[in-house]
PDB file of C-alpha atoms in Angstrom:
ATOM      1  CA  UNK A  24      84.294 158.486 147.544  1.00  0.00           C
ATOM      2  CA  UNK A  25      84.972 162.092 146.670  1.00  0.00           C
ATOM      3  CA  UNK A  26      83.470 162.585 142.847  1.00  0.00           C
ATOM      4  CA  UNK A  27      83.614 166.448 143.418  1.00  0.00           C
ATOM      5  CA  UNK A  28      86.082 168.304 140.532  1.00  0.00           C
ATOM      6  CA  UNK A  29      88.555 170.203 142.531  1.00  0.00           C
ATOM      7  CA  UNK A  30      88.846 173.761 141.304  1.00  0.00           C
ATOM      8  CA  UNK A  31      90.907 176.541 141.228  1.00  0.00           C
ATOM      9  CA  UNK A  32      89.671 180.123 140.522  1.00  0.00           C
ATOM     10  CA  UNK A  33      91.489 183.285 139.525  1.00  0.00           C
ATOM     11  CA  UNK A  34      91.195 186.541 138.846  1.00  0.00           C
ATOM     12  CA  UNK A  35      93.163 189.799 139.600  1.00  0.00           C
ATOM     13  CA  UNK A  36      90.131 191.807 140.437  1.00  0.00           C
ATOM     14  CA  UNK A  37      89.089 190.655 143.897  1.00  0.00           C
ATOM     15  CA  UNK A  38      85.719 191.415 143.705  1.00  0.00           C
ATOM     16  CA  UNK A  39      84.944 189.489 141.035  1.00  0.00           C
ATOM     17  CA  UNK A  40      86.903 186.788 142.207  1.00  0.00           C
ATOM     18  CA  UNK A  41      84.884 187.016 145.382  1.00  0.00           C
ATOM     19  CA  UNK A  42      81.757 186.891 143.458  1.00  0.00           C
ATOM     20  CA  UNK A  43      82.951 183.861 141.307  1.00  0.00           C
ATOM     21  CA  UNK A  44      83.860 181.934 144.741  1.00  0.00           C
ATOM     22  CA  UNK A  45      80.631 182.779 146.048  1.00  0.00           C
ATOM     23  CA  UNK A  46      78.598 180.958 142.460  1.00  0.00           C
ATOM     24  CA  UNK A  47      81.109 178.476 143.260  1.00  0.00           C
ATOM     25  CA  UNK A  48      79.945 177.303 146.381  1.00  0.00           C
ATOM     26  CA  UNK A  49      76.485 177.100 145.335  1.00  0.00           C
ATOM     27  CA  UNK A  50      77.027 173.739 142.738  1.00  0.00           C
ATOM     28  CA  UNK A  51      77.433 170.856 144.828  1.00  0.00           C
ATOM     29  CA  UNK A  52      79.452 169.672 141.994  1.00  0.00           C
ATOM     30  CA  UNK A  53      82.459 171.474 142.743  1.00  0.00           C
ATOM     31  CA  UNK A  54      84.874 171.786 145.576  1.00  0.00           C
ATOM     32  CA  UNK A  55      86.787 175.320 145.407  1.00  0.00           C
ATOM     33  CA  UNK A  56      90.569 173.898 146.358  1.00  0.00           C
ATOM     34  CA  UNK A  57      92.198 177.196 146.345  1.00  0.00           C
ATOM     35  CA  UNK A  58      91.614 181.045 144.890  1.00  0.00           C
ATOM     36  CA  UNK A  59      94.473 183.007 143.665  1.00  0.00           C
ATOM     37  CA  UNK A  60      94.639 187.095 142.296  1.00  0.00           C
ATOM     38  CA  UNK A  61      97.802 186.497 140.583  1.00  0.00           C
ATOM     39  CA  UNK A  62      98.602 184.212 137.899  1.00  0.00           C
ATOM     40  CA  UNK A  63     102.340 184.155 138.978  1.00  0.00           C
ATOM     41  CA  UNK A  64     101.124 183.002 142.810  1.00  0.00           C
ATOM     42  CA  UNK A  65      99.111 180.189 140.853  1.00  0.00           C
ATOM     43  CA  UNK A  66     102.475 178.733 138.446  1.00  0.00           C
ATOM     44  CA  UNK A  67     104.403 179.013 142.049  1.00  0.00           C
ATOM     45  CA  UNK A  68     102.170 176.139 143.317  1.00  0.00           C
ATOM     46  CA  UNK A  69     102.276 174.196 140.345  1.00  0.00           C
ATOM     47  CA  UNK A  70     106.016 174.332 140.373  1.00  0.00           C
ATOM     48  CA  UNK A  71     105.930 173.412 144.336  1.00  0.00           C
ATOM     49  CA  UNK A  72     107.420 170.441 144.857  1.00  0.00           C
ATOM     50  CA  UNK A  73     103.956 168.868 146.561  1.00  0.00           C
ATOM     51  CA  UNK A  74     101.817 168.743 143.079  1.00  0.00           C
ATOM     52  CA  UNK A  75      98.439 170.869 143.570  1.00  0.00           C
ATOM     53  CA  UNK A  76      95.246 168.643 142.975  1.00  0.00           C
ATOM     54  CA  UNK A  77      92.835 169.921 141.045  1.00  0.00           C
ATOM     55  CA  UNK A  78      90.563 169.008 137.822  1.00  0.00           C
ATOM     56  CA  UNK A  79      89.453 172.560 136.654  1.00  0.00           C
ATOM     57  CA  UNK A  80      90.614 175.906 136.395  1.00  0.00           C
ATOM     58  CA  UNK A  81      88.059 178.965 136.000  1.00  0.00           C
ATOM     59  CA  UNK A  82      90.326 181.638 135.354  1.00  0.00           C
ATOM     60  CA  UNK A  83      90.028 185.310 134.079  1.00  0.00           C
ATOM     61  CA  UNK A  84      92.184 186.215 130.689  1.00  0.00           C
ATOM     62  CA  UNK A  85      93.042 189.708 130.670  1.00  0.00           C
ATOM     63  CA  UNK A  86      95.334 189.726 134.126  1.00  0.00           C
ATOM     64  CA  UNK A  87      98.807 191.444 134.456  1.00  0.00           C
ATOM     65  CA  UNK A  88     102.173 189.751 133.872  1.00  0.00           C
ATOM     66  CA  UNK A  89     100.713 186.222 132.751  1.00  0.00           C
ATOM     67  CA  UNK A  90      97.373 186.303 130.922  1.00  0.00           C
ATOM     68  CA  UNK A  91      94.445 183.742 131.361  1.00  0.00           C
ATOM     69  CA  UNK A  92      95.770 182.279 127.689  1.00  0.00           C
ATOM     70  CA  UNK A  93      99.497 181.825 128.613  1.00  0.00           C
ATOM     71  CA  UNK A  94      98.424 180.380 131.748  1.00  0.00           C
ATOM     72  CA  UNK A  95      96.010 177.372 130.165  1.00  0.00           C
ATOM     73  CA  UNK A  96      98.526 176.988 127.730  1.00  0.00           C
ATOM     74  CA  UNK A  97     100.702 175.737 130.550  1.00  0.00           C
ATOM     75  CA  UNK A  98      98.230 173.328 131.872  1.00  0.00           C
ATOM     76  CA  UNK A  99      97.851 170.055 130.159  1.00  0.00           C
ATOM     77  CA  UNK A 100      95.361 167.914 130.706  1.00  0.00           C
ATOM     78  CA  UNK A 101      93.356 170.294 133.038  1.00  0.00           C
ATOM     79  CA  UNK A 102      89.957 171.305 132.069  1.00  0.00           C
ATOM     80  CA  UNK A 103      89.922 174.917 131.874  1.00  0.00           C
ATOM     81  CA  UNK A 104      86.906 177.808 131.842  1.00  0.00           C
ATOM     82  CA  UNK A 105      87.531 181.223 130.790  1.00  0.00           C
ATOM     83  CA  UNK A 106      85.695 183.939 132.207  1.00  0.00           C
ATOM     84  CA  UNK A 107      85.964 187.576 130.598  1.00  0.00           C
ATOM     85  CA  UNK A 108      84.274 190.973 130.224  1.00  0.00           C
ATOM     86  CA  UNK A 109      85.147 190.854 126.437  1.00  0.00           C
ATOM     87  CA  UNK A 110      84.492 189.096 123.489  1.00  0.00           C
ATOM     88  CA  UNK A 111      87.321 188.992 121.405  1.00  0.00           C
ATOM     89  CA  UNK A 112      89.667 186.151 123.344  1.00  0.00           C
ATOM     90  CA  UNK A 113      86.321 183.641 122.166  1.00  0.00           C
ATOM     91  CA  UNK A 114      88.573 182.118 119.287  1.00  0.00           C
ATOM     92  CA  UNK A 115      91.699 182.075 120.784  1.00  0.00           C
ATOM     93  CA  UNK A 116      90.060 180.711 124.072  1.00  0.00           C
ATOM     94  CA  UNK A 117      88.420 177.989 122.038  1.00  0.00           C
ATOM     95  CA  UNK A 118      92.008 177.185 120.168  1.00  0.00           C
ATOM     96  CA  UNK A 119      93.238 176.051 123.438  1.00  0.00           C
ATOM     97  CA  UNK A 120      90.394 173.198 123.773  1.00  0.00           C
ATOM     98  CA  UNK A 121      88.235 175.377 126.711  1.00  0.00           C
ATOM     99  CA  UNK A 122      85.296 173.886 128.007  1.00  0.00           C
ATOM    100  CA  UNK A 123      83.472 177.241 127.537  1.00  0.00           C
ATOM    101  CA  UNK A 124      83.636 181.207 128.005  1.00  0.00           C
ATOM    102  CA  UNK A 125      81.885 183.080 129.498  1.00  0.00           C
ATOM    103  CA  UNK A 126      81.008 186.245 129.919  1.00  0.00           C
ATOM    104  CA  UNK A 127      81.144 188.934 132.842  1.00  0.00           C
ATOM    105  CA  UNK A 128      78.487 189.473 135.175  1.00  0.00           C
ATOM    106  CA  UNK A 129      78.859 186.049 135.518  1.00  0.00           C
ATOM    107  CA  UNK A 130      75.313 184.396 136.073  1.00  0.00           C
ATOM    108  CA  UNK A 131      74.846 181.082 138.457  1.00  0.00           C
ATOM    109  CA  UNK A 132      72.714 179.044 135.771  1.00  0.00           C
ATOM    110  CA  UNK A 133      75.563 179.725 133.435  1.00  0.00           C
ATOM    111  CA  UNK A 134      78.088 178.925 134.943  1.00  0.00           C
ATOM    112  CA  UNK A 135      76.109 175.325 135.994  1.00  0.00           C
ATOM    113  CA  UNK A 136      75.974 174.811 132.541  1.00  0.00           C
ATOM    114  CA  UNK A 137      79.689 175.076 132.100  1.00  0.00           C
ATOM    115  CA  UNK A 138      80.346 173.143 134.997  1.00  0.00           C
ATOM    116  CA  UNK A 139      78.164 170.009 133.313  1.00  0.00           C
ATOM    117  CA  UNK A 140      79.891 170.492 130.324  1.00  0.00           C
ATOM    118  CA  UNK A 141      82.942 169.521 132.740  1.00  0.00           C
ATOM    119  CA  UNK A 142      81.277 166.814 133.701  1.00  0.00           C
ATOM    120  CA  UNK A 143      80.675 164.989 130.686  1.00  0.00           C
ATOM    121  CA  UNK A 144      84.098 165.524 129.356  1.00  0.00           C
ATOM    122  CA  UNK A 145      85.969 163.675 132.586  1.00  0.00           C
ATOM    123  CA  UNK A 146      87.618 161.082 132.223  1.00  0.00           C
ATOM    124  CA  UNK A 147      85.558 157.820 133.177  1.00  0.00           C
ATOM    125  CA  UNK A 148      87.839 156.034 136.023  1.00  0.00           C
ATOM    126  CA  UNK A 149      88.390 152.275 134.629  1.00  0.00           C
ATOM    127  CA  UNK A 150      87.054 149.757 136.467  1.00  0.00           C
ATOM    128  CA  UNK A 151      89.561 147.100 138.318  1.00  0.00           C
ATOM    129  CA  UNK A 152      90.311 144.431 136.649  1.00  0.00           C
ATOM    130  CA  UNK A 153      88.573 140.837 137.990  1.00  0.00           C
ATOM    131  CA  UNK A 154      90.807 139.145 139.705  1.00  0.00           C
ATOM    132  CA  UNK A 155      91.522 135.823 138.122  1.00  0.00           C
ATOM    133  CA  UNK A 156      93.587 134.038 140.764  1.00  0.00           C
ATOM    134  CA  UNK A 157      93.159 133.387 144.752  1.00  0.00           C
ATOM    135  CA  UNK A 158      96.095 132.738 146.914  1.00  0.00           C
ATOM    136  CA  UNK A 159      95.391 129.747 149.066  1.00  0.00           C
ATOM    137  CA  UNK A 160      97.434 127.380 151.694  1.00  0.00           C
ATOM    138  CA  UNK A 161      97.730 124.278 149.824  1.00  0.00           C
ATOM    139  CA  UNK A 162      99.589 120.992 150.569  1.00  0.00           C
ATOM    140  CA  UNK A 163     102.305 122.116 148.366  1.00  0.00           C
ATOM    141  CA  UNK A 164     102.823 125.510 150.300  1.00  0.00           C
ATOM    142  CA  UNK A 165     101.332 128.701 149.101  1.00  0.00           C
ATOM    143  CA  UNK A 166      99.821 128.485 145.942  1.00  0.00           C
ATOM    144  CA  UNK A 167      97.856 130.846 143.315  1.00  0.00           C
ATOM    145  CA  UNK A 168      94.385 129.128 142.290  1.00  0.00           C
ATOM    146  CA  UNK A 169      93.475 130.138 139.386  1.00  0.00           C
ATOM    147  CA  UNK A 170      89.536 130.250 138.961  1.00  0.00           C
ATOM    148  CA  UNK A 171      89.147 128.845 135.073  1.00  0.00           C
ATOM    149  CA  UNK A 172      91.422 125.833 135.953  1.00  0.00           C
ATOM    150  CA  UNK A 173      89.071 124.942 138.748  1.00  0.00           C
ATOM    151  CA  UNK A 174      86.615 121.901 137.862  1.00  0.00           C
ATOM    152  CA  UNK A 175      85.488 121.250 140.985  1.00  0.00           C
ATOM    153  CA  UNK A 176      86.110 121.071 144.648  1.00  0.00           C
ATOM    154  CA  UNK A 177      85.144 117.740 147.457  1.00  0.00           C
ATOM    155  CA  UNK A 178      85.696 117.267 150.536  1.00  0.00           C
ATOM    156  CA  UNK A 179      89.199 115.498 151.279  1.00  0.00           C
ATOM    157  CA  UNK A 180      88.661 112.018 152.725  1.00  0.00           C
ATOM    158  CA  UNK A 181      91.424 112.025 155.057  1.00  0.00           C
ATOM    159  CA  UNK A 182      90.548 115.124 156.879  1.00  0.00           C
ATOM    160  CA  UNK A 183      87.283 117.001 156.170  1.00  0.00           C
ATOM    161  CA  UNK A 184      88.985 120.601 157.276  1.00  0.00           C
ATOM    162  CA  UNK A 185      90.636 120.043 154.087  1.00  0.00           C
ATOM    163  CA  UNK A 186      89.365 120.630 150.318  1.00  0.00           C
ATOM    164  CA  UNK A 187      90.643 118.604 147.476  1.00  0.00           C
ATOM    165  CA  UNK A 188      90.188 121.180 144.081  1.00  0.00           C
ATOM    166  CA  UNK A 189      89.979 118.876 140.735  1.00  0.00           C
ATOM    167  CA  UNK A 190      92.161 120.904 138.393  1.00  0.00           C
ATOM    168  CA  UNK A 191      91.515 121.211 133.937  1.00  0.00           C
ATOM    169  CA  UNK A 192      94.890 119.442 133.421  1.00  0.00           C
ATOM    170  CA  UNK A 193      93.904 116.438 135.305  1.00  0.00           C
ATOM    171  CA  UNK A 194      95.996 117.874 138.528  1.00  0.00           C
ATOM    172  CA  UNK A 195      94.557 118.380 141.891  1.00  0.00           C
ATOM    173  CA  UNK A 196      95.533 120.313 144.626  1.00  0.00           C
ATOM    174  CA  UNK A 197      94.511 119.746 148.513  1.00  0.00           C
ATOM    175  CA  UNK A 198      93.613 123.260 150.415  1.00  0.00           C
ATOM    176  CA  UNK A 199      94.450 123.061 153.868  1.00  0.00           C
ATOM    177  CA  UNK A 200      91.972 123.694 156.551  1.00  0.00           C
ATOM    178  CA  UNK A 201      89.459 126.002 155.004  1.00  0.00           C
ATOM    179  CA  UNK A 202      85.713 125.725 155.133  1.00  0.00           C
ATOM    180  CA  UNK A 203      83.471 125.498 152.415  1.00  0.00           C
ATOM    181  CA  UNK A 204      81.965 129.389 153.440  1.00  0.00           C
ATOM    182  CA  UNK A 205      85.714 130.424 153.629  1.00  0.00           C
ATOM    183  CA  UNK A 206      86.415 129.221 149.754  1.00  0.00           C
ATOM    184  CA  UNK A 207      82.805 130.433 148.275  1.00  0.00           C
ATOM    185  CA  UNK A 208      83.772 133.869 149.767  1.00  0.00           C
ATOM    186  CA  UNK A 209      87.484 133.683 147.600  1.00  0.00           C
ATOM    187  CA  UNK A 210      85.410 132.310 144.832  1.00  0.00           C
ATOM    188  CA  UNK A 211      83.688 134.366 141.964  1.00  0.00           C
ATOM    189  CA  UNK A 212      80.235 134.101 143.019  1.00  0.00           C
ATOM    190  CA  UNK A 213      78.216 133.167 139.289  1.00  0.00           C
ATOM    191  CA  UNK A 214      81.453 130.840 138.166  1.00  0.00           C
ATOM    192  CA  UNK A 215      81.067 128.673 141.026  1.00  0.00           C
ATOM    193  CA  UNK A 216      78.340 126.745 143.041  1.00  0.00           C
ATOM    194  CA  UNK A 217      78.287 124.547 146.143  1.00  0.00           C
ATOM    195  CA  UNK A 218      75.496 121.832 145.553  1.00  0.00           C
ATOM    196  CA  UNK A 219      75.928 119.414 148.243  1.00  0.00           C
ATOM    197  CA  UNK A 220      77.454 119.147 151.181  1.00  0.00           C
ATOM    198  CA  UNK A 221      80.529 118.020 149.987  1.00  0.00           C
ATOM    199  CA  UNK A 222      80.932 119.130 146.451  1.00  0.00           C
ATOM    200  CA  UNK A 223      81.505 122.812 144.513  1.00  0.00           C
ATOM    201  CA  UNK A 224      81.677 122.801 141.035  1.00  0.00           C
ATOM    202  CA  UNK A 225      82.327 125.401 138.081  1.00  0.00           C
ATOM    203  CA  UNK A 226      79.198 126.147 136.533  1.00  0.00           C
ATOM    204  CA  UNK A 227      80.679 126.262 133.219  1.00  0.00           C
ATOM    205  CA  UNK A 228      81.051 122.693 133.247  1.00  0.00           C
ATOM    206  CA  UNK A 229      77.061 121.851 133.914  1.00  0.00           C
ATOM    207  CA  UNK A 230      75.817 120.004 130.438  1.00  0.00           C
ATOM    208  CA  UNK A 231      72.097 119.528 132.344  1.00  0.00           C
ATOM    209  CA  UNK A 232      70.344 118.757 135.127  1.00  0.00           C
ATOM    210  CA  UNK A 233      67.310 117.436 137.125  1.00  0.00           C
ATOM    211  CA  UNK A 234      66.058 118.496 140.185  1.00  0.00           C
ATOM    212  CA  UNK A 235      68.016 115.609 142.214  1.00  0.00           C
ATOM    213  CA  UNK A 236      71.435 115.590 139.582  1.00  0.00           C
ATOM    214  CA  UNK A 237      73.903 117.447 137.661  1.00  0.00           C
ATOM    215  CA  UNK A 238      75.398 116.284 134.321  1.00  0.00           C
ATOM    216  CA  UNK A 239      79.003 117.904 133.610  1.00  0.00           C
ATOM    217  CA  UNK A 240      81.071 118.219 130.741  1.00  0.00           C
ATOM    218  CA  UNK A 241      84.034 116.196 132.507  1.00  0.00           C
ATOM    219  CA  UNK A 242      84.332 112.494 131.585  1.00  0.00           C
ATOM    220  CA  UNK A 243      83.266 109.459 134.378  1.00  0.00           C
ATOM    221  CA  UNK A 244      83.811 106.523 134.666  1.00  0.00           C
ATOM    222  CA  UNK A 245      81.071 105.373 133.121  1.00  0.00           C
ATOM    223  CA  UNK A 246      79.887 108.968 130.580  1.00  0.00           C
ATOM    224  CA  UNK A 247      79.990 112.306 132.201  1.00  0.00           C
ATOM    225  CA  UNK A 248      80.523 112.898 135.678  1.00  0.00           C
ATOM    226  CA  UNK A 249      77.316 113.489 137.916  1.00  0.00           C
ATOM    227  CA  UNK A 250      76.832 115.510 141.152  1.00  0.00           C
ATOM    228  CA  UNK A 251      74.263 115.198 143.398  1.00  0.00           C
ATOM    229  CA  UNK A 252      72.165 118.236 144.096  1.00  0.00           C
ATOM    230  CA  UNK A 253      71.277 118.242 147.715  1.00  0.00           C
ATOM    231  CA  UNK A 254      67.902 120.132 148.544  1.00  0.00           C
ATOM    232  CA  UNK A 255      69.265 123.026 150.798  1.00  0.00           C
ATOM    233  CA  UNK A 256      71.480 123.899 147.346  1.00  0.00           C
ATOM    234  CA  UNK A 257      69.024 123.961 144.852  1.00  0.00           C
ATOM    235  CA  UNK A 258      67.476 127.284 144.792  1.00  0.00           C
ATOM    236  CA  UNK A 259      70.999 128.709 144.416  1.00  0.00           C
ATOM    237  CA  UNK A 260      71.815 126.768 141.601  1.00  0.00           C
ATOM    238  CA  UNK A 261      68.789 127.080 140.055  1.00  0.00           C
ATOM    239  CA  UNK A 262      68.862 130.795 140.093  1.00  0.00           C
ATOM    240  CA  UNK A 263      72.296 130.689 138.340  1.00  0.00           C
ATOM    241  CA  UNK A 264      71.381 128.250 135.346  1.00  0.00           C
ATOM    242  CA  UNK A 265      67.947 130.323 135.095  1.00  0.00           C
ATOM    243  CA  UNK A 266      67.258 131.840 131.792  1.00  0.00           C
TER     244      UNK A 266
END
């Protein structure tokens, strides 16, 4: 995955913009996208009708026809850096929310220290949501499983490529030819636990166990429903009910 910020650069004088592509290359953090010595070339792209990708823009202010300040001004929600040989555009640089300014002869350390500044202020990606549901072939056709309505799962009597799931509301479903590896894979791997050969079962339903049995939460026929833990499952289970 590319975590690079994509950056444009721009200045009318093309020796300093050679210089500040050159300190550019040298901070693994960046990826130089495109260079421009005209502000109008730049506002051409951005009005193309394939949208330029980039994150930052390190941009000179005093420049002909469009000035570094007009130009951010038109950017929203791009992080922009202002470089400049003066000092008076600070305030007005710093009006228009710039990550920093800085001043010319540009130094490499510097200009780092912008570029971290960057950094810090980008937007954090959101992680995916978990998924809550697992499409499945069931006897009644296709059919979304969802994982907290899942009790537990046995092996169907009729036909042991089949698995019958014990449903929350008393339902159950039958899942057509699918192994026991096939369903832990679909399955979110601390909610759920095979513990025999024939049996998986939501963890959240374990009240207690021994080293040979597991007490759940769901009513038996005679108290609370009991699993047998079969001796090639143990150390699994054990390491998820471990403290």
């Amino acid at each position: 995955m590319n975590t690079k910020l994509k950056c444009l650069l721009l200045d009318d004088e093309l020796p300093s913009l050679t210089y500040l592509k050159l300190l550019c290359e040298q901070i693994p953090a960046l990826e130089v996208v495109k260079v421009y010595n005209a502000a109008t070339k730049l506002l051409a792209d951005l009005e193309a009708p394939e949208a330029l990708d980039f994150d930052l823009l390190i941009t000179d202010i005093e420049m002909p026809e469009v000035n570094g300040l007009q130009l951010a001004e038109r950017l929203q929600g791009k992080a922009v850096i202002f470089t400049t040989a003066y000092s008076d555009y600070a305030a007005d640089a710093f009006d228009l929310h710039a990550i920093d300014y800085l001043r010319k002869p540009l130094k490499l350390d510097r200009l780092q220290q912008a570029i971290a500044k960057v950094k810090l202020q980008r937007p954090k990606k959101a992680a995916p949501a978990p998924k809550t549901f697992v499409p499945v072939n069931s006897d009644k056709g296709k059919l979304l499983l969802y994982f907290d309505q899942i009790c537990y799962i046995r092996t169907a009597d009729l036909d042991s490529r089949d698995k019958v799931v014990y449903l929350s509301d008393h339902n159950e479903v039958t899942l057509k030819n699918i192994s026991f590896a096939q369903l832990i894979a679909l399955l979110p791997t601390d909610a759920f636990c095979r513990v025999n050969k024939k049996e998986v079962i939501a963890m959240r339903l374990v009240s207690s166990f021994s080293h040979e049995e597991i007490t759940s939460t769901l009513a038996g026929e005679q108290g609370n429903k009991t699993f047998i833990l079969g001796e090639k499952f143990k150390t699994d289970f054990l390491q998820k009910v471990a403290f």
